[in-house]
Amino acid sequence: MKLYLNKGAFLNRKAPTFDAADMQKVIAIADQISGTGNYSLAADYFDNFARDNDVKSKENIFTQQNGPGFSTVRGGNSTYARTKFTVHYNQVPSGWNGFTTLSDFYDKFESADRRIGGPYKGVTDTSGMNVGFLIGQQYDVNHNPLKDRKGNNLAFTREVQLKESGNNLEVTGIRVVKYPPDFFTSKKSIENNEASNDYVFFRYADVLLMKAEALLRTGNAGAAQAIVDDLRHKRGASAIGALDLNKLLDERGRELYWEGWRRQDLIRFGKFLLPWQLKPSDDPKYLLFPIPTSDLAVNPNLVQNPGY
């Protein structure tokens, strides 16, 4: 499905095209997947990413098994690090106080949309931490307000700069916890690769959204809208209204954030080079990655991509 949907973008990233035959193949493959009866949308969005997502989720199609004896490196598919990247040193589990998301993206969610996050059993009642987007004052398990290392309230702000240097540098930016921390697999599972959250590559929700996109790109907006509305209803969000490509791109962002598809989606929808919050417009060369110099050094047949 991904290949047929992105075929025109792979051939011409500056001006993707969408052949009707390719879109029909996307629709047909989606119908084949649905027809197996093996997959359905999860009752709780975050069950797809939980420590026991191999049991709870009927939505995940392709995952990387994690847990004691399976994950042997810090990076890659070690899902515990996905939380470490973003949460503060004084939270439980303790993090590296790194990545944040942008307020412009956060504002695309309705307050009732489950995907925005909130309490999650086995996490909030164990550590005080919520899942999803963390904004405002953070608390421990006894609901005591946490502090940062400077003694400020650990209250994550909407505002963030690319480089922070002020007294509030530890609290700027909305944090993201997509994979609920695993407190139960072992005594070390919140701190190392024993976390049992299987890393998710493909989900049934993505299949449905790809089908909706193929329908929309071939003039069947009504059927596409029905798919998107069904998905949004499951997530606790209201009907999307008249569907267009901009709304569909936003919905893919809400559904698939932190799952590794955004760059590909932005290129396919012709939005990657445009400016957005904290980002200026880009040079078209960035539609392609550079070929690593180590590869160029050992293969004289390779030619570096333009602009690098």
PDB file of N, CA, C and O in Angstrom, residues 163-215:
ATOM      1  N   LYS A 163      16.735  26.835  20.505  1.00  0.00           N
ATOM      2  CA  LYS A 163      17.830  26.803  21.473  1.00  0.00           C
ATOM      3  C   LYS A 163      17.390  27.554  22.710  1.00  0.00           C
ATOM      4  O   LYS A 163      17.038  28.727  22.640  1.00  0.00           O
ATOM      5  N   GLU A 164      17.396  26.881  23.849  1.00  0.00           N
ATOM      6  CA  GLU A 164      16.945  27.479  25.096  1.00  0.00           C
ATOM      7  C   GLU A 164      18.137  27.774  26.003  1.00  0.00           C
ATOM      8  O   GLU A 164      19.078  26.990  26.074  1.00  0.00           O
ATOM      9  N   SER A 165      18.083  28.906  26.702  1.00  0.00           N
ATOM     10  CA  SER A 165      19.183  29.263  27.600  1.00  0.00           C
ATOM     11  C   SER A 165      18.711  29.963  28.868  1.00  0.00           C
ATOM     12  O   SER A 165      19.523  30.264  29.731  1.00  0.00           O
ATOM     13  N   GLY A 166      17.417  30.224  29.023  1.00  0.00           N
ATOM     14  CA  GLY A 166      16.924  30.969  30.169  1.00  0.00           C
ATOM     15  C   GLY A 166      16.762  30.118  31.411  1.00  0.00           C
ATOM     16  O   GLY A 166      17.035  28.906  31.419  1.00  0.00           O
ATOM     17  N   ASN A 167      16.278  30.729  32.465  1.00  0.00           N
ATOM     18  CA  ASN A 167      16.082  30.031  33.723  1.00  0.00           C
ATOM     19  C   ASN A 167      15.020  28.939  33.598  1.00  0.00           C
ATOM     20  O   ASN A 167      14.981  28.004  34.398  1.00  0.00           O
ATOM     21  N   ASN A 168      14.162  29.066  32.569  1.00  0.00           N
ATOM     22  CA  ASN A 168      13.083  28.086  32.386  1.00  0.00           C
ATOM     23  C   ASN A 168      13.410  27.047  31.324  1.00  0.00           C
ATOM     24  O   ASN A 168      12.515  26.369  30.822  1.00  0.00           O
ATOM     25  N   LEU A 169      14.661  26.902  30.971  1.00  0.00           N
ATOM     26  CA  LEU A 169      15.020  26.055  29.828  1.00  0.00           C
ATOM     27  C   LEU A 169      14.629  24.593  30.017  1.00  0.00           C
ATOM     28  O   LEU A 169      14.480  23.853  29.049  1.00  0.00           O
ATOM     29  N   GLU A 170      14.459  24.139  31.273  1.00  0.00           N
ATOM     30  CA  GLU A 170      14.121  22.738  31.496  1.00  0.00           C
ATOM     31  C   GLU A 170      12.630  22.446  31.350  1.00  0.00           C
ATOM     32  O   GLU A 170      12.228  21.281  31.376  1.00  0.00           O
ATOM     33  N   VAL A 171      11.809  23.484  31.209  1.00  0.00           N
ATOM     34  CA  VAL A 171      10.360  23.255  31.187  1.00  0.00           C
ATOM     35  C   VAL A 171       9.694  23.738  29.905  1.00  0.00           C
ATOM     36  O   VAL A 171       8.482  23.590  29.751  1.00  0.00           O
ATOM     37  N   THR A 172      10.450  24.302  28.986  1.00  0.00           N
ATOM     38  CA  THR A 172       9.824  24.800  27.765  1.00  0.00           C
ATOM     39  C   THR A 172       9.502  23.643  26.820  1.00  0.00           C
ATOM     40  O   THR A 172      10.296  22.719  26.649  1.00  0.00           O
ATOM     41  N   GLY A 173       8.332  23.710  26.231  1.00  0.00           N
ATOM     42  CA  GLY A 173       7.952  22.725  25.231  1.00  0.00           C
ATOM     43  C   GLY A 173       7.039  21.635  25.767  1.00  0.00           C
ATOM     44  O   GLY A 173       7.173  21.184  26.911  1.00  0.00           O
ATOM     45  N   ILE A 174       6.100  21.219  24.926  1.00  0.00           N
ATOM     46  CA  ILE A 174       5.138  20.161  25.250  1.00  0.00           C
ATOM     47  C   ILE A 174       5.795  18.807  24.989  1.00  0.00           C
ATOM     48  O   ILE A 174       6.296  18.553  23.897  1.00  0.00           O
ATOM     49  N   ARG A 175       5.778  17.938  25.985  1.00  0.00           N
ATOM     50  CA  ARG A 175       6.437  16.631  25.859  1.00  0.00           C
ATOM     51  C   ARG A 175       5.448  15.578  25.345  1.00  0.00           C
ATOM     52  O   ARG A 175       4.243  15.734  25.463  1.00  0.00           O
ATOM     53  N   VAL A 176       6.004  14.496  24.815  1.00  0.00           N
ATOM     54  CA  VAL A 176       5.178  13.458  24.192  1.00  0.00           C
ATOM     55  C   VAL A 176       5.556  12.092  24.764  1.00  0.00           C
ATOM     56  O   VAL A 176       6.717  11.695  24.718  1.00  0.00           O
ATOM     57  N   VAL A 177       4.558  11.382  25.283  1.00  0.00           N
ATOM     58  CA  VAL A 177       4.759  10.011  25.765  1.00  0.00           C
ATOM     59  C   VAL A 177       3.811   9.110  24.973  1.00  0.00           C
ATOM     60  O   VAL A 177       2.653   8.938  25.324  1.00  0.00           O
ATOM     61  N   LYS A 178       4.293   8.572  23.873  1.00  0.00           N
ATOM     62  CA  LYS A 178       3.464   7.730  23.009  1.00  0.00           C
ATOM     63  C   LYS A 178       3.422   6.287  23.536  1.00  0.00           C
ATOM     64  O   LYS A 178       2.384   5.627  23.473  1.00  0.00           O
ATOM     65  N   TYR A 179       4.545   5.795  24.013  1.00  0.00           N
ATOM     66  CA  TYR A 179       4.626   4.444  24.554  1.00  0.00           C
ATOM     67  C   TYR A 179       4.550   4.507  26.078  1.00  0.00           C
ATOM     68  O   TYR A 179       5.487   4.965  26.728  1.00  0.00           O
ATOM     69  N   PRO A 180       3.438   4.073  26.683  1.00  0.00           N
ATOM     70  CA  PRO A 180       3.340   4.105  28.147  1.00  0.00           C
ATOM     71  C   PRO A 180       4.495   3.337  28.797  1.00  0.00           C
ATOM     72  O   PRO A 180       4.761   2.187  28.421  1.00  0.00           O
ATOM     73  N   PRO A 181       5.204   3.959  29.739  1.00  0.00           N
ATOM     74  CA  PRO A 181       6.342   3.276  30.365  1.00  0.00           C
ATOM     75  C   PRO A 181       5.936   1.943  30.993  1.00  0.00           C
ATOM     76  O   PRO A 181       4.834   1.807  31.540  1.00  0.00           O
ATOM     77  N   ASP A 182       6.833   0.973  30.906  1.00  0.00           N
ATOM     78  CA  ASP A 182       6.599  -0.371  31.424  1.00  0.00           C
ATOM     79  C   ASP A 182       7.182  -0.480  32.829  1.00  0.00           C
ATOM     80  O   ASP A 182       8.383  -0.602  33.005  1.00  0.00           O
ATOM     81  N   PHE A 183       6.318  -0.460  33.835  1.00  0.00           N
ATOM     82  CA  PHE A 183       6.751  -0.549  35.224  1.00  0.00           C
ATOM     83  C   PHE A 183       6.727  -1.979  35.765  1.00  0.00           C
ATOM     84  O   PHE A 183       7.122  -2.198  36.911  1.00  0.00           O
ATOM     85  N   PHE A 184       6.287  -2.953  34.975  1.00  0.00           N
ATOM     86  CA  PHE A 184       5.930  -4.242  35.550  1.00  0.00           C
ATOM     87  C   PHE A 184       6.691  -5.439  35.008  1.00  0.00           C
ATOM     88  O   PHE A 184       6.742  -6.479  35.672  1.00  0.00           O
ATOM     89  N   THR A 185       7.270  -5.353  33.809  1.00  0.00           N
ATOM     90  CA  THR A 185       7.952  -6.526  33.272  1.00  0.00           C
ATOM     91  C   THR A 185       9.090  -6.962  34.179  1.00  0.00           C
ATOM     92  O   THR A 185       9.287  -8.146  34.437  1.00  0.00           O
ATOM     93  N   SER A 186       9.861  -6.010  34.680  1.00  0.00           N
ATOM     94  CA  SER A 186      10.945  -6.295  35.617  1.00  0.00           C
ATOM     95  C   SER A 186      11.241  -5.032  36.401  1.00  0.00           C
ATOM     96  O   SER A 186      10.677  -3.968  36.134  1.00  0.00           O
ATOM     97  N   LYS A 187      12.134  -5.119  37.359  1.00  0.00           N
ATOM     98  CA  LYS A 187      12.515  -3.957  38.152  1.00  0.00           C
ATOM     99  C   LYS A 187      13.255  -2.926  37.310  1.00  0.00           C
ATOM    100  O   LYS A 187      13.343  -1.761  37.689  1.00  0.00           O
ATOM    101  N   LYS A 188      13.780  -3.351  36.171  1.00  0.00           N
ATOM    102  CA  LYS A 188      14.583  -2.469  35.337  1.00  0.00           C
ATOM    103  C   LYS A 188      13.884  -2.041  34.043  1.00  0.00           C
ATOM    104  O   LYS A 188      14.473  -1.321  33.238  1.00  0.00           O
ATOM    105  N   SER A 189      12.648  -2.451  33.848  1.00  0.00           N
ATOM    106  CA  SER A 189      12.031  -2.247  32.542  1.00  0.00           C
ATOM    107  C   SER A 189      11.715  -0.792  32.223  1.00  0.00           C
ATOM    108  O   SER A 189      11.493  -0.460  31.058  1.00  0.00           O
ATOM    109  N   ILE A 190      11.681   0.097  33.233  1.00  0.00           N
ATOM    110  CA  ILE A 190      11.485   1.511  32.914  1.00  0.00           C
ATOM    111  C   ILE A 190      12.802   2.195  32.586  1.00  0.00           C
ATOM    112  O   ILE A 190      12.814   3.340  32.147  1.00  0.00           O
ATOM    113  N   GLU A 191      13.913   1.504  32.783  1.00  0.00           N
ATOM    114  CA  GLU A 191      15.217   2.130  32.620  1.00  0.00           C
ATOM    115  C   GLU A 191      16.062   1.504  31.521  1.00  0.00           C
ATOM    116  O   GLU A 191      17.111   2.038  31.170  1.00  0.00           O
ATOM    117  N   ASN A 192      15.652   0.366  30.987  1.00  0.00           N
ATOM    118  CA  ASN A 192      16.499  -0.290  29.988  1.00  0.00           C
ATOM    119  C   ASN A 192      15.665  -1.079  28.997  1.00  0.00           C
ATOM    120  O   ASN A 192      14.441  -0.944  28.940  1.00  0.00           O
ATOM    121  N   ASN A 193      16.326  -1.932  28.237  1.00  0.00           N
ATOM    122  CA  ASN A 193      15.675  -2.621  27.133  1.00  0.00           C
ATOM    123  C   ASN A 193      14.788  -3.793  27.535  1.00  0.00           C
ATOM    124  O   ASN A 193      14.328  -4.536  26.677  1.00  0.00           O
ATOM    125  N   GLU A 194      14.536  -3.955  28.837  1.00  0.00           N
ATOM    126  CA  GLU A 194      13.608  -5.003  29.242  1.00  0.00           C
ATOM    127  C   GLU A 194      12.153  -4.578  29.095  1.00  0.00           C
ATOM    128  O   GLU A 194      11.248  -5.375  29.319  1.00  0.00           O
ATOM    129  N   ALA A 195      11.933  -3.318  28.729  1.00  0.00           N
ATOM    130  CA  ALA A 195      10.560  -2.865  28.479  1.00  0.00           C
ATOM    131  C   ALA A 195       9.916  -3.733  27.403  1.00  0.00           C
ATOM    132  O   ALA A 195      10.523  -4.012  26.368  1.00  0.00           O
ATOM    133  N   SER A 196       8.679  -4.145  27.641  1.00  0.00           N
ATOM    134  CA  SER A 196       8.019  -5.111  26.759  1.00  0.00           C
ATOM    135  C   SER A 196       7.100  -4.478  25.724  1.00  0.00           C
ATOM    136  O   SER A 196       6.412  -5.204  25.004  1.00  0.00           O
ATOM    137  N   ASN A 197       7.064  -3.160  25.643  1.00  0.00           N
ATOM    138  CA  ASN A 197       6.253  -2.512  24.597  1.00  0.00           C
ATOM    139  C   ASN A 197       6.828  -2.887  23.237  1.00  0.00           C
ATOM    140  O   ASN A 197       7.962  -2.523  22.922  1.00  0.00           O
ATOM    141  N   ASP A 198       6.074  -3.604  22.431  1.00  0.00           N
ATOM    142  CA  ASP A 198       6.543  -3.925  21.083  1.00  0.00           C
ATOM    143  C   ASP A 198       6.503  -2.664  20.223  1.00  0.00           C
ATOM    144  O   ASP A 198       5.527  -1.900  20.262  1.00  0.00           O
ATOM    145  N   TYR A 199       7.576  -2.441  19.457  1.00  0.00           N
ATOM    146  CA  TYR A 199       7.655  -1.240  18.620  1.00  0.00           C
ATOM    147  C   TYR A 199       6.739  -1.406  17.411  1.00  0.00           C
ATOM    148  O   TYR A 199       6.774  -2.423  16.718  1.00  0.00           O
ATOM    149  N   VAL A 200       5.929  -0.382  17.152  1.00  0.00           N
ATOM    150  CA  VAL A 200       4.897  -0.466  16.119  1.00  0.00           C
ATOM    151  C   VAL A 200       5.395   0.149  14.813  1.00  0.00           C
ATOM    152  O   VAL A 200       5.780   1.315  14.766  1.00  0.00           O
ATOM    153  N   PHE A 201       5.352  -0.641  13.753  1.00  0.00           N
ATOM    154  CA  PHE A 201       5.686  -0.158  12.416  1.00  0.00           C
ATOM    155  C   PHE A 201       4.426   0.135  11.587  1.00  0.00           C
ATOM    156  O   PHE A 201       4.348   1.169  10.938  1.00  0.00           O
ATOM    157  N   PHE A 202       3.475  -0.792  11.585  1.00  0.00           N
ATOM    158  CA  PHE A 202       2.266  -0.618  10.793  1.00  0.00           C
ATOM    159  C   PHE A 202       1.036  -0.923  11.651  1.00  0.00           C
ATOM    160  O   PHE A 202       1.007  -1.922  12.373  1.00  0.00           O
ATOM    161  N   ARG A 203       0.014  -0.051  11.517  1.00  0.00           N
ATOM    162  CA  ARG A 203      -1.239  -0.230  12.247  1.00  0.00           C
ATOM    163  C   ARG A 203      -2.422  -0.207  11.274  1.00  0.00           C
ATOM    164  O   ARG A 203      -2.362   0.401  10.197  1.00  0.00           O
ATOM    165  N   TYR A 204      -3.508  -0.828  11.707  1.00  0.00           N
ATOM    166  CA  TYR A 204      -4.716  -0.864  10.889  1.00  0.00           C
ATOM    167  C   TYR A 204      -5.275   0.535  10.651  1.00  0.00           C
ATOM    168  O   TYR A 204      -5.837   0.812   9.580  1.00  0.00           O
ATOM    169  N   ALA A 205      -5.102   1.440  11.623  1.00  0.00           N
ATOM    170  CA  ALA A 205      -5.570   2.817  11.431  1.00  0.00           C
ATOM    171  C   ALA A 205      -4.901   3.451  10.217  1.00  0.00           C
ATOM    172  O   ALA A 205      -5.534   4.213   9.476  1.00  0.00           O
ATOM    173  N   ASP A 206      -3.643   3.151  10.002  1.00  0.00           N
ATOM    174  CA  ASP A 206      -2.935   3.681   8.842  1.00  0.00           C
ATOM    175  C   ASP A 206      -3.506   3.098   7.554  1.00  0.00           C
ATOM    176  O   ASP A 206      -3.651   3.795   6.538  1.00  0.00           O
ATOM    177  N   VAL A 207      -3.845   1.821   7.582  1.00  0.00           N
ATOM    178  CA  VAL A 207      -4.485   1.194   6.422  1.00  0.00           C
ATOM    179  C   VAL A 207      -5.757   1.950   6.057  1.00  0.00           C
ATOM    180  O   VAL A 207      -6.006   2.279   4.882  1.00  0.00           O
ATOM    181  N   LEU A 208      -6.577   2.245   7.059  1.00  0.00           N
ATOM    182  CA  LEU A 208      -7.839   2.952   6.807  1.00  0.00           C
ATOM    183  C   LEU A 208      -7.600   4.351   6.265  1.00  0.00           C
ATOM    184  O   LEU A 208      -8.292   4.798   5.338  1.00  0.00           O
ATOM    185  N   LEU A 209      -6.612   5.055   6.817  1.00  0.00           N
ATOM    186  CA  LEU A 209      -6.331   6.412   6.349  1.00  0.00           C
ATOM    187  C   LEU A 209      -5.724   6.408   4.948  1.00  0.00           C
ATOM    188  O   LEU A 209      -5.978   7.318   4.154  1.00  0.00           O
ATOM    189  N   MET A 210      -4.935   5.387   4.626  1.00  0.00           N
ATOM    190  CA  MET A 210      -4.419   5.287   3.265  1.00  0.00           C
ATOM    191  C   MET A 210      -5.545   5.009   2.271  1.00  0.00           C
ATOM    192  O   MET A 210      -5.556   5.567   1.164  1.00  0.00           O
ATOM    193  N   LYS A 211      -6.492   4.166   2.663  1.00  0.00           N
ATOM    194  CA  LYS A 211      -7.638   3.921   1.799  1.00  0.00           C
ATOM    195  C   LYS A 211      -8.438   5.213   1.611  1.00  0.00           C
ATOM    196  O   LYS A 211      -8.841   5.549   0.481  1.00  0.00           O
ATOM    197  N   ALA A 212      -8.650   5.948   2.696  1.00  0.00           N
ATOM    198  CA  ALA A 212      -9.379   7.213   2.596  1.00  0.00           C
ATOM    199  C   ALA A 212      -8.672   8.174   1.653  1.00  0.00           C
ATOM    200  O   ALA A 212      -9.316   8.866   0.850  1.00  0.00           O
ATOM    201  N   GLU A 213      -7.360   8.224   1.724  1.00  0.00           N
ATOM    202  CA  GLU A 213      -6.608   9.123   0.842  1.00  0.00           C
ATOM    203  C   GLU A 213      -6.750   8.706  -0.615  1.00  0.00           C
ATOM    204  O   GLU A 213      -6.951   9.565  -1.502  1.00  0.00           O
ATOM    205  N   ALA A 214      -6.651   7.405  -0.886  1.00  0.00           N
ATOM    206  CA  ALA A 214      -6.799   6.927  -2.264  1.00  0.00           C
ATOM    207  C   ALA A 214      -8.197   7.230  -2.796  1.00  0.00           C
ATOM    208  O   ALA A 214      -8.364   7.626  -3.962  1.00  0.00           O
ATOM    209  N   LEU A 215      -9.201   7.069  -1.947  1.00  0.00           N
ATOM    210  CA  LEU A 215     -10.566   7.413  -2.362  1.00  0.00           C
ATOM    211  C   LEU A 215     -10.696   8.900  -2.646  1.00  0.00           C
ATOM    212  O   LEU A 215     -11.294   9.311  -3.652  1.00  0.00           O
TER     213      LEU A 215
END
